[in-house]
Amino acid sequence: MTGKEKKFLVLHGPNLNLLGSREPDVYGSLTLEELNQMLQQEAKKLHVVVDCFQSNCEGELINTIQAAAGCYAGLIINAAALTHYSIALRDTLAAINLPVIEVHLSNIYAREEFRQHSVIAPVVLGQISGLGKESYLLALRALTLQKKRERKQEAEER
Ligand code: DQA
């Protein structure tokens, strides 16, 4: 894999900058920086490159996703609370031609009713929920495999 083909963007939504101190019984004790470091380590093992970005602002996440379309091979997103209501975010994910994996640290289906619906789930490749930091690490593996599959298919069609 070369250049853009092996670059993935990990997006963290509102309040995930508070990981480590925010409801540790639900989200664990790992800080966002530690989580990003783990992703970098996993990326090295997989021979891919990962950039991480966190924002508390819906518009900033949307601008970042739009810009990502030309620079990255895929996205991993924990949209946090935006997962449950942001049609704008859903429309952006649907508009870009990139594989996206939605992740959640907690199992959103085992929590309050308002968290049990994801408006972005229908427009992403897949969703991993409830496995803590493993949700992100597995998503990175899955995206890497997905890109390999796509390349193999392209080569077969040539
Ligand atoms: C979350 C679950 C959301 O419901 C919540 O608003 C978050 C984090 C998770 O990772 O478990 O901020 O996306």
PDB file of C-alpha atoms and ligand atoms in Angstrom:
ATOM      1  CA  MET A   1       0.000   0.000   0.000  1.00  0.00           C
ATOM      2  CA  THR A   2       1.239   3.464  -0.753  1.00  0.00           C
ATOM      3  CA  GLY A   3       0.379   7.067   0.183  1.00  0.00           C
ATOM      4  CA  LYS A   4      -3.290   7.811   0.671  1.00  0.00           C
ATOM      5  CA  GLU A   5      -4.224   4.109   0.349  1.00  0.00           C
ATOM      6  CA  LYS A   6      -2.844   3.329   3.802  1.00  0.00           C
ATOM      7  CA  LYS A   7      -3.930   6.476   5.649  1.00  0.00           C
ATOM      8  CA  PHE A   8      -6.892   6.359   8.002  1.00  0.00           C
ATOM      9  CA  LEU A   9      -8.522   9.107  10.020  1.00  0.00           C
ATOM     10  CA  VAL A  10      -9.901   8.489  13.508  1.00  0.00           C
ATOM     11  CA  LEU A  11     -12.494  11.024  14.638  1.00  0.00           C
ATOM     12  CA  HIS A  12     -13.619  11.485  18.214  1.00  0.00           C
ATOM     13  CA  GLY A  13     -16.763  13.502  18.894  1.00  0.00           C
ATOM     14  CA  PRO A  14     -18.003  15.679  21.750  1.00  0.00           C
ATOM     15  CA  ASN A  15     -16.730  15.069  25.294  1.00  0.00           C
ATOM     16  CA  LEU A  16     -14.304  12.333  24.308  1.00  0.00           C
ATOM     17  CA  ASN A  17     -11.490  14.750  25.202  1.00  0.00           C
ATOM     18  CA  LEU A  18     -12.588  14.063  28.784  1.00  0.00           C
ATOM     19  CA  LEU A  19     -11.868  10.326  28.621  1.00  0.00           C
ATOM     20  CA  GLY A  20     -10.075   9.138  31.717  1.00  0.00           C
ATOM     21  CA  SER A  21     -12.039  11.375  34.072  1.00  0.00           C
ATOM     22  CA  ARG A  22     -15.477  11.235  32.416  1.00  0.00           C
ATOM     23  CA  GLU A  23     -17.754   8.540  33.913  1.00  0.00           C
ATOM     24  CA  PRO A  24     -14.890   6.026  34.242  1.00  0.00           C
ATOM     25  CA  ASP A  25     -17.341   3.276  35.214  1.00  0.00           C
ATOM     26  CA  VAL A  26     -18.858   3.599  31.718  1.00  0.00           C
ATOM     27  CA  TYR A  27     -15.914   4.686  29.557  1.00  0.00           C
ATOM     28  CA  GLY A  28     -12.892   3.315  31.441  1.00  0.00           C
ATOM     29  CA  SER A  29      -9.815   5.062  32.764  1.00  0.00           C
ATOM     30  CA  LEU A  30      -7.835   5.425  29.540  1.00  0.00           C
ATOM     31  CA  THR A  31      -7.290   9.037  28.448  1.00  0.00           C
ATOM     32  CA  LEU A  32      -7.844  10.151  24.861  1.00  0.00           C
ATOM     33  CA  GLU A  33      -4.108  10.626  24.456  1.00  0.00           C
ATOM     34  CA  GLU A  34      -3.444   7.051  25.645  1.00  0.00           C
ATOM     35  CA  LEU A  35      -6.132   5.740  23.297  1.00  0.00           C
ATOM     36  CA  ASN A  36      -4.594   7.628  20.373  1.00  0.00           C
ATOM     37  CA  GLN A  37      -1.162   6.226  21.281  1.00  0.00           C
ATOM     38  CA  MET A  38      -2.572   2.680  21.252  1.00  0.00           C
ATOM     39  CA  LEU A  39      -4.026   3.351  17.814  1.00  0.00           C
ATOM     40  CA  GLN A  40      -0.636   4.575  16.597  1.00  0.00           C
ATOM     41  CA  GLN A  41       1.008   1.383  17.900  1.00  0.00           C
ATOM     42  CA  GLU A  42      -1.604  -0.789  16.207  1.00  0.00           C
ATOM     43  CA  ALA A  43      -1.206   1.210  12.985  1.00  0.00           C
ATOM     44  CA  LYS A  44       2.545   0.495  13.000  1.00  0.00           C
ATOM     45  CA  LYS A  45       1.879  -3.233  13.371  1.00  0.00           C
ATOM     46  CA  LEU A  46      -0.568  -3.108  10.468  1.00  0.00           C
ATOM     47  CA  HIS A  47       1.795  -0.980   8.342  1.00  0.00           C
ATOM     48  CA  VAL A  48      -0.756   1.793   7.985  1.00  0.00           C
ATOM     49  CA  VAL A  49      -0.847   5.428   9.054  1.00  0.00           C
ATOM     50  CA  VAL A  50      -3.407   6.921  11.416  1.00  0.00           C
ATOM     51  CA  ASP A  51      -4.292  10.531  12.180  1.00  0.00           C
ATOM     52  CA  CYS A  52      -6.531  11.302  15.142  1.00  0.00           C
ATOM     53  CA  PHE A  53      -8.785  14.313  15.623  1.00  0.00           C
ATOM     54  CA  GLN A  54     -11.213  15.256  18.377  1.00  0.00           C
ATOM     55  CA  SER A  55     -13.775  18.047  18.386  1.00  0.00           C
ATOM     56  CA  ASN A  56     -16.689  19.103  20.507  1.00  0.00           C
ATOM     57  CA  CYS A  57     -18.170  20.933  17.498  1.00  0.00           C
ATOM     58  CA  GLU A  58     -20.435  19.253  14.972  1.00  0.00           C
ATOM     59  CA  GLY A  59     -19.467  21.682  12.190  1.00  0.00           C
ATOM     60  CA  GLU A  60     -15.772  21.147  12.749  1.00  0.00           C
ATOM     61  CA  LEU A  61     -16.219  17.374  12.498  1.00  0.00           C
ATOM     62  CA  ILE A  62     -18.241  17.812   9.306  1.00  0.00           C
ATOM     63  CA  ASN A  63     -15.599  20.085   7.746  1.00  0.00           C
ATOM     64  CA  THR A  64     -12.898  17.576   8.696  1.00  0.00           C
ATOM     65  CA  ILE A  65     -14.812  14.666   7.149  1.00  0.00           C
ATOM     66  CA  GLN A  66     -15.412  16.594   3.929  1.00  0.00           C
ATOM     67  CA  ALA A  67     -11.697  17.428   3.691  1.00  0.00           C
ATOM     68  CA  ALA A  68     -10.741  13.822   4.515  1.00  0.00           C
ATOM     69  CA  ALA A  69     -12.346  12.487   1.353  1.00  0.00           C
ATOM     70  CA  GLY A  70      -9.332  13.403  -0.768  1.00  0.00           C
ATOM     71  CA  CYS A  71      -6.604  12.488   1.714  1.00  0.00           C
ATOM     72  CA  TYR A  72      -7.607   9.275   3.490  1.00  0.00           C
ATOM     73  CA  ALA A  73      -8.548   5.722   2.578  1.00  0.00           C
ATOM     74  CA  GLY A  74     -11.097   5.337   5.355  1.00  0.00           C
ATOM     75  CA  LEU A  75     -12.539   6.699   8.566  1.00  0.00           C
ATOM     76  CA  ILE A  76     -13.187   5.450  12.060  1.00  0.00           C
ATOM     77  CA  ILE A  77     -15.650   7.605  13.958  1.00  0.00           C
ATOM     78  CA  ASN A  78     -16.905   7.720  17.496  1.00  0.00           C
ATOM     79  CA  ALA A  79     -19.512  10.413  16.985  1.00  0.00           C
ATOM     80  CA  ALA A  80     -20.376  10.303  20.712  1.00  0.00           C
ATOM     81  CA  ALA A  81     -23.772  11.961  21.398  1.00  0.00           C
ATOM     82  CA  LEU A  82     -24.011  13.161  17.768  1.00  0.00           C
ATOM     83  CA  THR A  83     -24.519   9.481  16.871  1.00  0.00           C
ATOM     84  CA  HIS A  84     -28.034   9.675  18.166  1.00  0.00           C
ATOM     85  CA  TYR A  85     -29.352  12.809  16.459  1.00  0.00           C
ATOM     86  CA  SER A  86     -27.032  14.450  13.926  1.00  0.00           C
ATOM     87  CA  ILE A  87     -28.649  14.122  10.513  1.00  0.00           C
ATOM     88  CA  ALA A  88     -26.042  16.615   9.263  1.00  0.00           C
ATOM     89  CA  LEU A  89     -23.249  14.246  10.257  1.00  0.00           C
ATOM     90  CA  ARG A  90     -25.084  11.310   8.694  1.00  0.00           C
ATOM     91  CA  ASP A  91     -25.483  13.245   5.437  1.00  0.00           C
ATOM     92  CA  THR A  92     -21.754  14.033   5.377  1.00  0.00           C
ATOM     93  CA  LEU A  93     -20.800  10.386   5.931  1.00  0.00           C
ATOM     94  CA  ALA A  94     -23.217   9.369   3.179  1.00  0.00           C
ATOM     95  CA  ALA A  95     -21.813  11.993   0.804  1.00  0.00           C
ATOM     96  CA  ILE A  96     -18.170  10.945   0.939  1.00  0.00           C
ATOM     97  CA  ASN A  97     -16.990   7.948  -0.971  1.00  0.00           C
ATOM     98  CA  LEU A  98     -14.990   6.355   1.849  1.00  0.00           C
ATOM     99  CA  PRO A  99     -15.452   3.277   4.029  1.00  0.00           C
ATOM    100  CA  VAL A 100     -16.460   4.358   7.543  1.00  0.00           C
ATOM    101  CA  ILE A 101     -16.563   2.281  10.715  1.00  0.00           C
ATOM    102  CA  GLU A 102     -18.634   3.597  13.605  1.00  0.00           C
ATOM    103  CA  VAL A 103     -17.286   2.777  17.046  1.00  0.00           C
ATOM    104  CA  HIS A 104     -18.441   3.158  20.631  1.00  0.00           C
ATOM    105  CA  LEU A 105     -16.601   2.416  23.836  1.00  0.00           C
ATOM    106  CA  SER A 106     -19.794   1.458  25.656  1.00  0.00           C
ATOM    107  CA  ASN A 107     -22.527  -0.867  24.386  1.00  0.00           C
ATOM    108  CA  ILE A 108     -25.062   1.727  23.269  1.00  0.00           C
ATOM    109  CA  TYR A 109     -27.761  -0.974  23.013  1.00  0.00           C
ATOM    110  CA  ALA A 110     -27.441  -1.812  26.696  1.00  0.00           C
ATOM    111  CA  ARG A 111     -27.862   1.800  27.828  1.00  0.00           C
ATOM    112  CA  GLU A 112     -30.621   4.448  27.973  1.00  0.00           C
ATOM    113  CA  GLU A 113     -33.241   4.223  25.230  1.00  0.00           C
ATOM    114  CA  PHE A 114     -32.106   7.481  23.592  1.00  0.00           C
ATOM    115  CA  ARG A 115     -28.660   5.944  23.020  1.00  0.00           C
ATOM    116  CA  GLN A 116     -30.008   2.784  21.426  1.00  0.00           C
ATOM    117  CA  HIS A 117     -30.540   4.418  18.046  1.00  0.00           C
ATOM    118  CA  SER A 118     -27.725   5.484  15.735  1.00  0.00           C
ATOM    119  CA  VAL A 119     -28.673   7.784  12.874  1.00  0.00           C
ATOM    120  CA  ILE A 120     -25.293   7.152  11.229  1.00  0.00           C
ATOM    121  CA  ALA A 121     -25.396   3.330  11.336  1.00  0.00           C
ATOM    122  CA  PRO A 122     -27.297   2.959   8.028  1.00  0.00           C
ATOM    123  CA  VAL A 123     -24.628   4.874   6.077  1.00  0.00           C
ATOM    124  CA  VAL A 124     -21.473   3.259   7.478  1.00  0.00           C
ATOM    125  CA  LEU A 125     -19.722   0.036   6.538  1.00  0.00           C
ATOM    126  CA  GLY A 126     -20.100  -1.385  10.030  1.00  0.00           C
ATOM    127  CA  GLN A 127     -20.387  -0.658  13.714  1.00  0.00           C
ATOM    128  CA  ILE A 128     -18.412  -1.900  16.735  1.00  0.00           C
ATOM    129  CA  SER A 129     -19.950  -1.065  20.100  1.00  0.00           C
ATOM    130  CA  GLY A 130     -19.203  -1.969  23.683  1.00  0.00           C
ATOM    131  CA  LEU A 131     -15.649  -3.275  23.567  1.00  0.00           C
ATOM    132  CA  GLY A 132     -13.890  -0.277  25.089  1.00  0.00           C
ATOM    133  CA  LYS A 133     -10.599   0.582  23.400  1.00  0.00           C
ATOM    134  CA  GLU A 134     -10.829  -2.699  21.462  1.00  0.00           C
ATOM    135  CA  SER A 135     -13.721  -1.173  19.500  1.00  0.00           C
ATOM    136  CA  TYR A 136     -11.234   1.247  17.929  1.00  0.00           C
ATOM    137  CA  LEU A 137      -8.407  -1.291  17.493  1.00  0.00           C
ATOM    138  CA  LEU A 138     -10.707  -3.813  15.816  1.00  0.00           C
ATOM    139  CA  ALA A 139     -12.099  -1.079  13.572  1.00  0.00           C
ATOM    140  CA  LEU A 140      -8.578  -0.237  12.409  1.00  0.00           C
ATOM    141  CA  ARG A 141      -7.942  -3.899  11.579  1.00  0.00           C
ATOM    142  CA  ALA A 142     -11.261  -4.162   9.771  1.00  0.00           C
ATOM    143  CA  LEU A 143     -10.584  -1.051   7.680  1.00  0.00           C
ATOM    144  CA  THR A 144      -7.111  -2.305   6.767  1.00  0.00           C
ATOM    145  CA  LEU A 145      -8.591  -5.641   5.650  1.00  0.00           C
ATOM    146  CA  GLN A 146     -11.354  -3.866   3.740  1.00  0.00           C
ATOM    147  CA  LYS A 147      -8.816  -1.818   1.771  1.00  0.00           C
ATOM    148  CA  LYS A 148      -6.791  -4.982   0.996  1.00  0.00           C
ATOM    149  CA  ARG A 149      -9.978  -6.676  -0.242  1.00  0.00           C
ATOM    150  CA  GLU A 150     -10.842  -3.668  -2.421  1.00  0.00           C
ATOM    151  CA  ARG A 151      -7.356  -3.637  -3.960  1.00  0.00           C
ATOM    152  CA  LYS A 152      -7.468  -7.374  -4.661  1.00  0.00           C
ATOM    153  CA  GLN A 153     -10.831  -6.991  -6.356  1.00  0.00           C
ATOM    154  CA  GLU A 154      -9.565  -4.057  -8.443  1.00  0.00           C
ATOM    155  CA  ALA A 155      -6.522  -6.093  -9.527  1.00  0.00           C
ATOM    156  CA  GLU A 156      -8.753  -9.033 -10.520  1.00  0.00           C
ATOM    157  CA  GLU A 157     -10.961  -6.756 -12.610  1.00  0.00           C
ATOM    158  CA  ARG A 158      -7.968  -5.362 -14.531  1.00  0.00           C
TER     159      ARG A 158
HETATM  160  C1  DQA B   1     -20.290   6.847  23.166  1.00  0.00           C
HETATM  161  C2  DQA B   1     -21.758   6.562  23.516  1.00  0.00           C
HETATM  162  C3  DQA B   1     -22.608   7.804  23.340  1.00  0.00           C
HETATM  163  O1  DQA B   1     -23.971   7.523  23.669  1.00  0.00           O
HETATM  164  C4  DQA B   1     -22.116   8.914  24.237  1.00  0.00           C
HETATM  165  O2  DQA B   1     -22.869  10.096  24.016  1.00  0.00           O
HETATM  166  C5  DQA B   1     -20.657   9.153  24.129  1.00  0.00           C
HETATM  167  C6  DQA B   1     -19.759   8.029  23.964  1.00  0.00           C
HETATM  168  C7  DQA B   1     -19.372   5.639  23.450  1.00  0.00           C
HETATM  169  O3  DQA B   1     -18.247   5.645  22.980  1.00  0.00           O
HETATM  170  O4  DQA B   1     -19.770   4.723  24.171  1.00  0.00           O
HETATM  171  O5  DQA B   1     -20.210  10.289  24.268  1.00  0.00           O
HETATM  172  O6  DQA B   1     -20.206   7.128  21.780  1.00  0.00           O
END
